[in-house]
Coordinates of C-alpha atoms and ligand atoms in Angstrom, one line a residue:
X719 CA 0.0 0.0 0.0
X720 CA 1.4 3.6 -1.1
X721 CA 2.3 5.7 2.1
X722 CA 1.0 9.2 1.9
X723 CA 3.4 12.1 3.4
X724 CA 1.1 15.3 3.4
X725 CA -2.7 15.9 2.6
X726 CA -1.4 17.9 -0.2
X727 CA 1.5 18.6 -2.8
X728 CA 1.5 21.3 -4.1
X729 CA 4.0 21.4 -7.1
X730 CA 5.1 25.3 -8.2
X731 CA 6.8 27.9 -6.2
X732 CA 5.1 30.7 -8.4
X733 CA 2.6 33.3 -7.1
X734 CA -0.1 30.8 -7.4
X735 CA 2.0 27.9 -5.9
X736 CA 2.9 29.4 -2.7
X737 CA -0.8 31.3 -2.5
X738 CA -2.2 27.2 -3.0
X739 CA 0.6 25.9 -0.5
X740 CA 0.2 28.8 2.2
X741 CA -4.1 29.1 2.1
X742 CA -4.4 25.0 2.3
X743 CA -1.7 24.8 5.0
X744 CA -3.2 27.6 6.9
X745 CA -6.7 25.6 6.2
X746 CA -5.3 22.7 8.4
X747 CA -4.0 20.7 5.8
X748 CA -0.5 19.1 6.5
X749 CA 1.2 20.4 2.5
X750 CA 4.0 19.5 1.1
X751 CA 5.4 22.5 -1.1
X752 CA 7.9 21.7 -4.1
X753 CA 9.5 24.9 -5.4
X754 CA 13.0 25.0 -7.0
X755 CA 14.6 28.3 -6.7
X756 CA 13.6 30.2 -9.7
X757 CA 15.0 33.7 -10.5
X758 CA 13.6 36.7 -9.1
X759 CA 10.1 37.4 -10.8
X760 CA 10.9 41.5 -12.2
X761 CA 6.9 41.7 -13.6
X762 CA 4.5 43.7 -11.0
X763 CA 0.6 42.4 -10.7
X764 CA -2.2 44.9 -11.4
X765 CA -4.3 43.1 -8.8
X766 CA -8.3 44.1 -8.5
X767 CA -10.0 45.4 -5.4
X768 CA -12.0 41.4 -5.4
X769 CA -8.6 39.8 -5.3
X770 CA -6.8 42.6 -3.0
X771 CA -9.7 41.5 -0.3
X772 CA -9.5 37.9 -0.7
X773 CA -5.4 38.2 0.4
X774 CA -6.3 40.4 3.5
X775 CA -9.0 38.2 4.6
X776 CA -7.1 35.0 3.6
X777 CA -4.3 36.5 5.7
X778 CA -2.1 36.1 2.6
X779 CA -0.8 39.8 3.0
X780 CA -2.3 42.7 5.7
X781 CA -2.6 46.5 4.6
X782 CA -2.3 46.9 0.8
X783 CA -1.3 50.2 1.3
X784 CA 2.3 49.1 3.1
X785 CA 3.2 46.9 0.0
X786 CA 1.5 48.4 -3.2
X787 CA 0.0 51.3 -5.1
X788 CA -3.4 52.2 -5.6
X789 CA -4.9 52.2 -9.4
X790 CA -7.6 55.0 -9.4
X791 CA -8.2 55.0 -13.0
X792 CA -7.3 53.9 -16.4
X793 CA -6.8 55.8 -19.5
X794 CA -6.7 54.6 -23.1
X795 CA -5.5 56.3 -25.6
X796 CA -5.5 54.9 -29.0
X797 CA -1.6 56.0 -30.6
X798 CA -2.5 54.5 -33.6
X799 CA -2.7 55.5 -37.4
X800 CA -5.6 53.7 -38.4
X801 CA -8.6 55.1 -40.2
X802 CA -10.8 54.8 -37.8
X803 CA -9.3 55.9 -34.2
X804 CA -11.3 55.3 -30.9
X805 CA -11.5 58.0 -28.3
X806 CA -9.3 58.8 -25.3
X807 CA -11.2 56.7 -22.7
X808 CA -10.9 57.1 -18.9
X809 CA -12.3 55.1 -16.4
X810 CA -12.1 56.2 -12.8
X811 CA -12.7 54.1 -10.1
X812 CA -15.5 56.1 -8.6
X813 CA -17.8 55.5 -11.1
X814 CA -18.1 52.0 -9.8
X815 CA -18.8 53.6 -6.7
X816 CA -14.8 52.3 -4.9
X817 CA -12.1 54.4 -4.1
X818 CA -9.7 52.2 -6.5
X819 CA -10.2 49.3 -9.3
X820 CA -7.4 47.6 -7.1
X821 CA -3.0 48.0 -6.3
X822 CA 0.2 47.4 -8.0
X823 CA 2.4 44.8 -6.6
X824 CA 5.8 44.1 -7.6
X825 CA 5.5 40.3 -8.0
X826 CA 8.9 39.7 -5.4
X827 CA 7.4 42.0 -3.0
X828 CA 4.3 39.3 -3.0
X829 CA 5.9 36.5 -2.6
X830 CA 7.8 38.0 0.5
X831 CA 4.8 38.5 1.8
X832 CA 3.0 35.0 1.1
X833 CA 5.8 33.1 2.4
X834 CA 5.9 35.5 5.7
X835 CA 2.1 34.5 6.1
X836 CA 2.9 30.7 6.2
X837 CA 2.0 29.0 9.0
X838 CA 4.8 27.5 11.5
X839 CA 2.8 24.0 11.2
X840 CA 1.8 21.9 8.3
X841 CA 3.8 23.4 5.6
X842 CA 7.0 21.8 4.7
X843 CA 9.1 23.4 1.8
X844 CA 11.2 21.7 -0.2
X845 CA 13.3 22.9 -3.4
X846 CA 13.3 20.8 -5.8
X847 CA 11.8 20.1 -9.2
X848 CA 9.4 17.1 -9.7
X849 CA 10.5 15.1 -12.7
X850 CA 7.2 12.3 -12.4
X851 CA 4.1 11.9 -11.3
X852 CA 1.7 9.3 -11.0
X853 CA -1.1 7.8 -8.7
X854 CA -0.8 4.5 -7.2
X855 CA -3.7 3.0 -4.9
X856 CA -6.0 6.4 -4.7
X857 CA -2.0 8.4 -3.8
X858 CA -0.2 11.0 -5.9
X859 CA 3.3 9.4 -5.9
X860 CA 5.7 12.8 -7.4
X861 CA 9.0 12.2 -8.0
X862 CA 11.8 14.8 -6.9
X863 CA 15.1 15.3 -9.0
X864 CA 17.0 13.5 -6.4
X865 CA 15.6 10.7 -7.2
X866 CA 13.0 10.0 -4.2
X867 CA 9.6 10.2 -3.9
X868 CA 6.6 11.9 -1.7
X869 CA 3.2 11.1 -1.3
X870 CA 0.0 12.8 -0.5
X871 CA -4.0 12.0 -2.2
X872 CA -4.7 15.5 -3.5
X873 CA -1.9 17.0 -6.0
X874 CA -2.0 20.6 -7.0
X875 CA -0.1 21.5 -10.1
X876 CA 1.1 25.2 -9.7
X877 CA 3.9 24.5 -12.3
X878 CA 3.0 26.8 -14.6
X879 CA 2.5 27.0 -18.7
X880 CA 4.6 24.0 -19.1
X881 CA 3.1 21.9 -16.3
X882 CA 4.5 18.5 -16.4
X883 CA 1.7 17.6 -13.4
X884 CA -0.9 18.7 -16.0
X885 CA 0.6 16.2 -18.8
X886 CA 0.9 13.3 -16.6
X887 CA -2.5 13.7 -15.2
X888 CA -3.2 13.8 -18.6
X889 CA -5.6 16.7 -19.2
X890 CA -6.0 17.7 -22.2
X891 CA -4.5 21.6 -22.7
X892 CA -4.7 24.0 -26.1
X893 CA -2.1 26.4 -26.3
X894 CA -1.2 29.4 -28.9
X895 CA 2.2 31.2 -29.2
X896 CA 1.9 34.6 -30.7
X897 CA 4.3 36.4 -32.2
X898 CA 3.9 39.3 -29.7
X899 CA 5.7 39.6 -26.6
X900 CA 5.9 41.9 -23.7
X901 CA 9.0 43.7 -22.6
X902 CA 8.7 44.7 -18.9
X903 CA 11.2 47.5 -16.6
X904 CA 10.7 49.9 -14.0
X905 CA 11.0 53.8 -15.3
X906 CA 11.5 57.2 -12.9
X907 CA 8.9 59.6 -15.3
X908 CA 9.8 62.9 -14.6
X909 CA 5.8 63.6 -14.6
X910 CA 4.0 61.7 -12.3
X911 CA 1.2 59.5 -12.8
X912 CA -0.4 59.6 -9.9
X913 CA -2.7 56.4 -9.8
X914 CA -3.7 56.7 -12.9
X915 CA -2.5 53.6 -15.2
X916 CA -2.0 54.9 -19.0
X917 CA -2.7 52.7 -21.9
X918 CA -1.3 53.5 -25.5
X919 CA -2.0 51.3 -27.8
X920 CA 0.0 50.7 -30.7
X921 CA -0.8 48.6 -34.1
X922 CA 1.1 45.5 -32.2
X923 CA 0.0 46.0 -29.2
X924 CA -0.7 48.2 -26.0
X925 CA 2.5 50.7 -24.3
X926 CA 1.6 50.9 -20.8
X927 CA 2.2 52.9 -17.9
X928 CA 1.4 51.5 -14.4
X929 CA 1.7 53.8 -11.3
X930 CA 4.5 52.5 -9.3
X931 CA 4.6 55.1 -6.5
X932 CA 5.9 58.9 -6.9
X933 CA 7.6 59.3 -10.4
X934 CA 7.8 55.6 -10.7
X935 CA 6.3 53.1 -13.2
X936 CA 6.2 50.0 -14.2
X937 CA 6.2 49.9 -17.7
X938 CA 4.4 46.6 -19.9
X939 CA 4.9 46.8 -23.7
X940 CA 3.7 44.5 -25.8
X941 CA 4.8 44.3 -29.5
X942 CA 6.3 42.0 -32.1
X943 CA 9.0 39.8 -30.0
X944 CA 11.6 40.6 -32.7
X945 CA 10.9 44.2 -31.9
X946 CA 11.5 43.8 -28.6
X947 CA 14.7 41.9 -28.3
X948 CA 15.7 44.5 -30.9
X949 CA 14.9 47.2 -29.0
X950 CA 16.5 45.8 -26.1
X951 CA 19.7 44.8 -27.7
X952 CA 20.1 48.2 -28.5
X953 CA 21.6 49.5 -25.7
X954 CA 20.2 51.5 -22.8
X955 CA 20.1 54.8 -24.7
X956 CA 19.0 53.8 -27.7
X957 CA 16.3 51.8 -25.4
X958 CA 15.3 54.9 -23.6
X959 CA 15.0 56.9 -26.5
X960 CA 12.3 54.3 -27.9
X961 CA 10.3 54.7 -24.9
X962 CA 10.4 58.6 -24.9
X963 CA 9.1 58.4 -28.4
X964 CA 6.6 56.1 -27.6
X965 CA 5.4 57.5 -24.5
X966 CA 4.6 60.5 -27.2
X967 CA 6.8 62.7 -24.5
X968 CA 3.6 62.9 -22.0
X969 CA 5.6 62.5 -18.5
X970 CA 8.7 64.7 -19.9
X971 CA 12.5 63.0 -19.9
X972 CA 12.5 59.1 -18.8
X973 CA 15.1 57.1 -16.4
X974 CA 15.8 53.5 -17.1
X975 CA 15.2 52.3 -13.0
X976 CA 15.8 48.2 -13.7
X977 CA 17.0 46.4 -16.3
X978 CA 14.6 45.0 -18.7
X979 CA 12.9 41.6 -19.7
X980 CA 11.2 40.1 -22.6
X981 CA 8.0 37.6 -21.7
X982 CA 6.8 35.3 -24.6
X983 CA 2.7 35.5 -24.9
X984 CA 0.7 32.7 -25.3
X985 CA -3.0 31.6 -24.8
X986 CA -3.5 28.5 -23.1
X987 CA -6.4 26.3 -21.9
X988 CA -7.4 23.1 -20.1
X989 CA -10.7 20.7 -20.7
X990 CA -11.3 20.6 -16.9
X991 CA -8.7 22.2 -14.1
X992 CA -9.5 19.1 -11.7
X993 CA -9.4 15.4 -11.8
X994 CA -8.8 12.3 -10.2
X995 CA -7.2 13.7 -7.0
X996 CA -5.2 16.3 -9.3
X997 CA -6.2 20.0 -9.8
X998 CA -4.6 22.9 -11.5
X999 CA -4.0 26.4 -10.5
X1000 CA -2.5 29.2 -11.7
X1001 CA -0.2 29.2 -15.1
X1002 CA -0.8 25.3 -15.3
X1003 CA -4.4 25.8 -16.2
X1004 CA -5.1 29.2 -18.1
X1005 CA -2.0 31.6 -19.6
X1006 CA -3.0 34.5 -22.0
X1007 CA -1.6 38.2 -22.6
X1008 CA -1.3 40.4 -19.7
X1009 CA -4.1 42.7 -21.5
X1010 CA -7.2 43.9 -18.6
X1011 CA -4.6 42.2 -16.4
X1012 CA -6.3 39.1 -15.5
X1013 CA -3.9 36.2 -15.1
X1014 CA -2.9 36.3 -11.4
X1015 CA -6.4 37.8 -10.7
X1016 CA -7.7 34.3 -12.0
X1017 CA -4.5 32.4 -10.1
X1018 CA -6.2 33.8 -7.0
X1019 CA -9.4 32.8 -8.0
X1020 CA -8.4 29.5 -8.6
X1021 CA -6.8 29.4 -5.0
X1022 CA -9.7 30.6 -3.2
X1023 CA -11.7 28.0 -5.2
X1024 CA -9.6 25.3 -3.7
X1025 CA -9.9 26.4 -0.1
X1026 CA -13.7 26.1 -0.9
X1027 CA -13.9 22.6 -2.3
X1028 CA -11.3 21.5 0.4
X1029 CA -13.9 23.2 3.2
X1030 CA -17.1 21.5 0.9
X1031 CA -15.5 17.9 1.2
X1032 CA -16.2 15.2 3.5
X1033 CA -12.6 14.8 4.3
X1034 CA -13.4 10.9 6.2
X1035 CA -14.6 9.4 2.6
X1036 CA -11.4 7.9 1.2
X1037 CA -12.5 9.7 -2.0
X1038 CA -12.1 13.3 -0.3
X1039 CA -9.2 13.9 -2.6
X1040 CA -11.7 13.3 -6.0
X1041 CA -14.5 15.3 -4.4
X1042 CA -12.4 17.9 -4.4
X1043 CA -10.8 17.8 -8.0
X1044 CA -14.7 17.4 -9.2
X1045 CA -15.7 20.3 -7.3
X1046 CA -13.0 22.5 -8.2
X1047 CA -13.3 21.9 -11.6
X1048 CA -17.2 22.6 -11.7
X1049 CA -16.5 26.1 -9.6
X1050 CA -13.9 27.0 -12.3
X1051 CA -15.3 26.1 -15.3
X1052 CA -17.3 29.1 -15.6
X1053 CA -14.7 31.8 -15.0
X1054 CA -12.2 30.6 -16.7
X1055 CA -14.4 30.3 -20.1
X1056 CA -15.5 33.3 -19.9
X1057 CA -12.0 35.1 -18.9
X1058 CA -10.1 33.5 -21.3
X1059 CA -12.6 34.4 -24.1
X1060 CA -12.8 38.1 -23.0
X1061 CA -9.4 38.3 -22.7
X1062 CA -8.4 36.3 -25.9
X1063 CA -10.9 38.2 -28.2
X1064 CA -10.0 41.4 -26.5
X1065 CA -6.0 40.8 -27.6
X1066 CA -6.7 40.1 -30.8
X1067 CA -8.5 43.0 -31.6
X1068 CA -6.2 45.4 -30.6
X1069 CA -4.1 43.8 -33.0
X1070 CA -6.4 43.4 -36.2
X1071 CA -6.0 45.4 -39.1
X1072 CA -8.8 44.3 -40.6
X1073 CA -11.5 47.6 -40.5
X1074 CA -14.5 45.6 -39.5
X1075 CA -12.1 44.8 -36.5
X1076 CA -11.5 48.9 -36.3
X1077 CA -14.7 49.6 -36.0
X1078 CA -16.1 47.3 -33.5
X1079 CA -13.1 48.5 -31.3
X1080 CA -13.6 52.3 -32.1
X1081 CA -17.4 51.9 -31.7
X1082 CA -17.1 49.6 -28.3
X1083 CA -14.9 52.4 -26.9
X1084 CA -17.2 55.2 -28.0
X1085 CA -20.1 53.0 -26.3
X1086 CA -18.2 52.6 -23.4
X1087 CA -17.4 56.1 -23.3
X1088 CA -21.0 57.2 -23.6
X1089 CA -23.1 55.0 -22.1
X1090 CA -23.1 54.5 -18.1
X1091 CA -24.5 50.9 -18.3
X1092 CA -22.1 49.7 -20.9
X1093 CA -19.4 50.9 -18.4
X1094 CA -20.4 49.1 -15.4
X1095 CA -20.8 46.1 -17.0
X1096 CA -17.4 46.8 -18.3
X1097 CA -16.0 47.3 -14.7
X1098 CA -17.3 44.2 -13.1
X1099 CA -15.5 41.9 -15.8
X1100 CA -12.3 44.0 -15.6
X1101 CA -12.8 43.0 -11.6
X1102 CA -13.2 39.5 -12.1
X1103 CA -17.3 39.8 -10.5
X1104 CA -17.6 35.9 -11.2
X1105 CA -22.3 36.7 -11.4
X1106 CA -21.3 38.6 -15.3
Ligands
FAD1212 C1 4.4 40.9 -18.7 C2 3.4 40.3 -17.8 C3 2.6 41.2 -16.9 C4 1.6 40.7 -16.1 N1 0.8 41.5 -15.4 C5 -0.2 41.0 -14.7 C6 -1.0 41.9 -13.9 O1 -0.9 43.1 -13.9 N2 -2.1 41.3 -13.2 C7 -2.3 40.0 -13.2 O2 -3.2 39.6 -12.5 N3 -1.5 39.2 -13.9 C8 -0.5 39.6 -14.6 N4 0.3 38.8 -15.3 C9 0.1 37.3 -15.2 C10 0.8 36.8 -13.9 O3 2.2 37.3 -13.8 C11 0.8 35.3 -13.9 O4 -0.5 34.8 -14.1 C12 1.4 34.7 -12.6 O5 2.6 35.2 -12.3 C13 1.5 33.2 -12.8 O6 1.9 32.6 -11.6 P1 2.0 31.0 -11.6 O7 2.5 30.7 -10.2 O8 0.8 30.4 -12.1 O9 3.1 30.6 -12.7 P2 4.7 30.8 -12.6 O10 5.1 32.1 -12.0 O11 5.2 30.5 -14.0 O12 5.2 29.7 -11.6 C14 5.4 28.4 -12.0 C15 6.4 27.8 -11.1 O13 6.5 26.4 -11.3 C16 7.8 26.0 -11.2 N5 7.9 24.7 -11.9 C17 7.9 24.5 -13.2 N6 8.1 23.2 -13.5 C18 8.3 22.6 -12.3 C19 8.5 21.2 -11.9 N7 8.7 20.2 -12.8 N8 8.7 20.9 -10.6 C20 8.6 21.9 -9.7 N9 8.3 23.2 -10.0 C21 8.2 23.5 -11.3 C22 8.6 27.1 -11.8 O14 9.9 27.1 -11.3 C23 7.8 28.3 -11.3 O15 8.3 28.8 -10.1 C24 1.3 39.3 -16.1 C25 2.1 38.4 -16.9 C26 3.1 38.9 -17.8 C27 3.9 38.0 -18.6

């Protein structure tokens, strides 16, 4: 008979990962948590106000005020040369009735945080990478790279785009590379932005602005990859003086304040996100552009979801650990449908060239603009409501 070690694995030591590996630990779980030192994470999480509340009260971080900045309102201005332009758009936050749509995180500052929240019991960190995984007698068996194994019935895959837990629980994932990628670094503007997060959007994609505190931003561009690495092989002048002319010289003479890094897009998504005593969070189970920023949003989502399904199951059947897979997958199925479609179809047509495409983007922003209850439906699926 297979020995179990833990309650839970949780494979990943992403955002999602240790968000999974801390919340189920902190639910009484005994977890084992399997993440191989990684290099710092430089990207910063637009994270919305539903999301910013389910950390505090999950006791994942406590004031977002002592590790983030507030986003008050977004503005989109189309920088493009097409024939048929959409409006400068601005959403503020107190049209929806809050004082913000959510904070900035830098994405190391979070994880500082998360692992700070860990309980002293229950959670045992280990890390290394899993090369296997398999279930033997109602167990997920994972091997490590040293060559042993652990044990526990309920598996979470936090492993990201490239989940090997997915493939050798075998569910079935679609995933599409695009030729866009984003180029991410911190700038000193010499205008501030106050909380305000500026969008440009460019034929390939959207040049934006997040408020990082005082005259700092954190800057997410997304254009061709080739572009990018381009632009970034250039040299740190030559770089600069791209993103002067591309920020259209709105917050006067720019500072390079980190160096900067090119992320690969995709679009990626599973048939269910839980089965069999296995479920997927984060990365493993949904990946596309960081457009509306949704992707850790969902992570978070998915995390909270767990902790429900875990709390819904009757933990003395010996099938606890497929209870909660099924239930986890029938409380995400929804949301991630409908995010990934948004969020897909959204990408694409701020890339099309095709005028129909124009012109459904032009008039959607001029609707949006114009008419109060186009907008709040707008804001609650940029917040992630999950009753759109
Ligand atoms: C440019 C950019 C900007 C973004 N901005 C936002 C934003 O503003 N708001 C927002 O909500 N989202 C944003 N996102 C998305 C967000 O960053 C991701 O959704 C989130 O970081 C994914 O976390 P994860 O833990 O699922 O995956 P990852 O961070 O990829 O973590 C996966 C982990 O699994 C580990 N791993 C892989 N294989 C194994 C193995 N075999 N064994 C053990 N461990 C393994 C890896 O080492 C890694 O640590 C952005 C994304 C990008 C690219």
């Amino acid at each position: 008979m297979t020995e179990k070690d833990a309650d839970i694995i949780v494979v990943g030591g992403g955002l999602a990962g240790l968000a999974a590996a801390v919340s189920t630990a902190r639910a009484g779980y005994s977890v084992i948590h399997l993440a191989p030192n990684a290099p710092s994470d430089r990207r910063t999480s637009a994270l919305m106000m539903p999301s910013v509340n389910f950390l505090v009260s999950s006791g994942l971080i406590e004031e977002p005020a002592e590790h983030g900045h507030p986003l008050t309102a977004i503005r989109i201005i189309d920088a493009t040369n097409r024939l048929i332009r959409a409006p400068e758009t601005l959403f503020d936050a107190r049209e929806a009735g809050l004082p913000a749509f959510g904070w900035n995180f830098a994405n190391a500052r979070l994880l500082e945080r998360f692992q700070a929240a860990a309980p002293s019991n229950g959670l045992i960190t280990r890390y290394e990478s899993v090369t296997a995984y398999c279930r033997e007698d109602g167990i997920g068996v994972v091997t490590l790279s040293d060559g042993s194994t652990v044990g526990a019935p309920l598996v979470v895959g936090a492993d990201g785009k490239k989940s090997l837990i997915r493939a050798q629980a075998r569910i079935a994932a679609r995933e599409h590379n695009f030729e866009e990628a984003a180029l991410v670094c911190d700038l000193e503007l010499s205008r501030s932005i106050g909380s305000t997060s500026i969008e440009l959007h460019y034929p390939h994609g959207p040049f934006t602005l997040v408020p990082a505190g005082g005259k700092r931003a954190n800057l997410v561009w997304i254009d061709e990859g080739k572009v990018l690495r381009d632009a970034q092989a250039s040299g740190p002048e030559a770089l600069l003086s791209t993103f002067q002319q591309k920020s259209q010289n709105l917050f006067g003479a720019l500072k390079l304040a980190s160096p900067s890094v090119v992320f690969p897009l995709s679009v990626l998504s599973v048939a269910q996100a839980g089965s069999g005593g296995t479920v997927l969070v984060g990365e493993s189970a949904h990946a596309f552009p960081p457009i509306g920023a949704q992707g850790l949003n969902l992570g978070l989502r998915d995390v909270a979801d767990l902790v429900a399904s875990l709390a819904a199951a009757d933990k003395t059947a010996l099938d606890w650990p497929d209870q909660v897979s099924a239930d986890y997958s029938d409380r995400r199925a929804g949301d991630l449908a409908r995010t990934g479609t948004v969020v897909d179809a959204l990408f694409r047509s701020l890339l099309a060239e095709m005028l129909p495409t124009q012109m459904m983007r032009a008039g959607g922003l001029w609707a949006l603009k114009l008419l109060p209850p186009l907008r709040r439906q707008a804001f609650s699926l940029g917040m992630g409501k999950r009753s759109a």
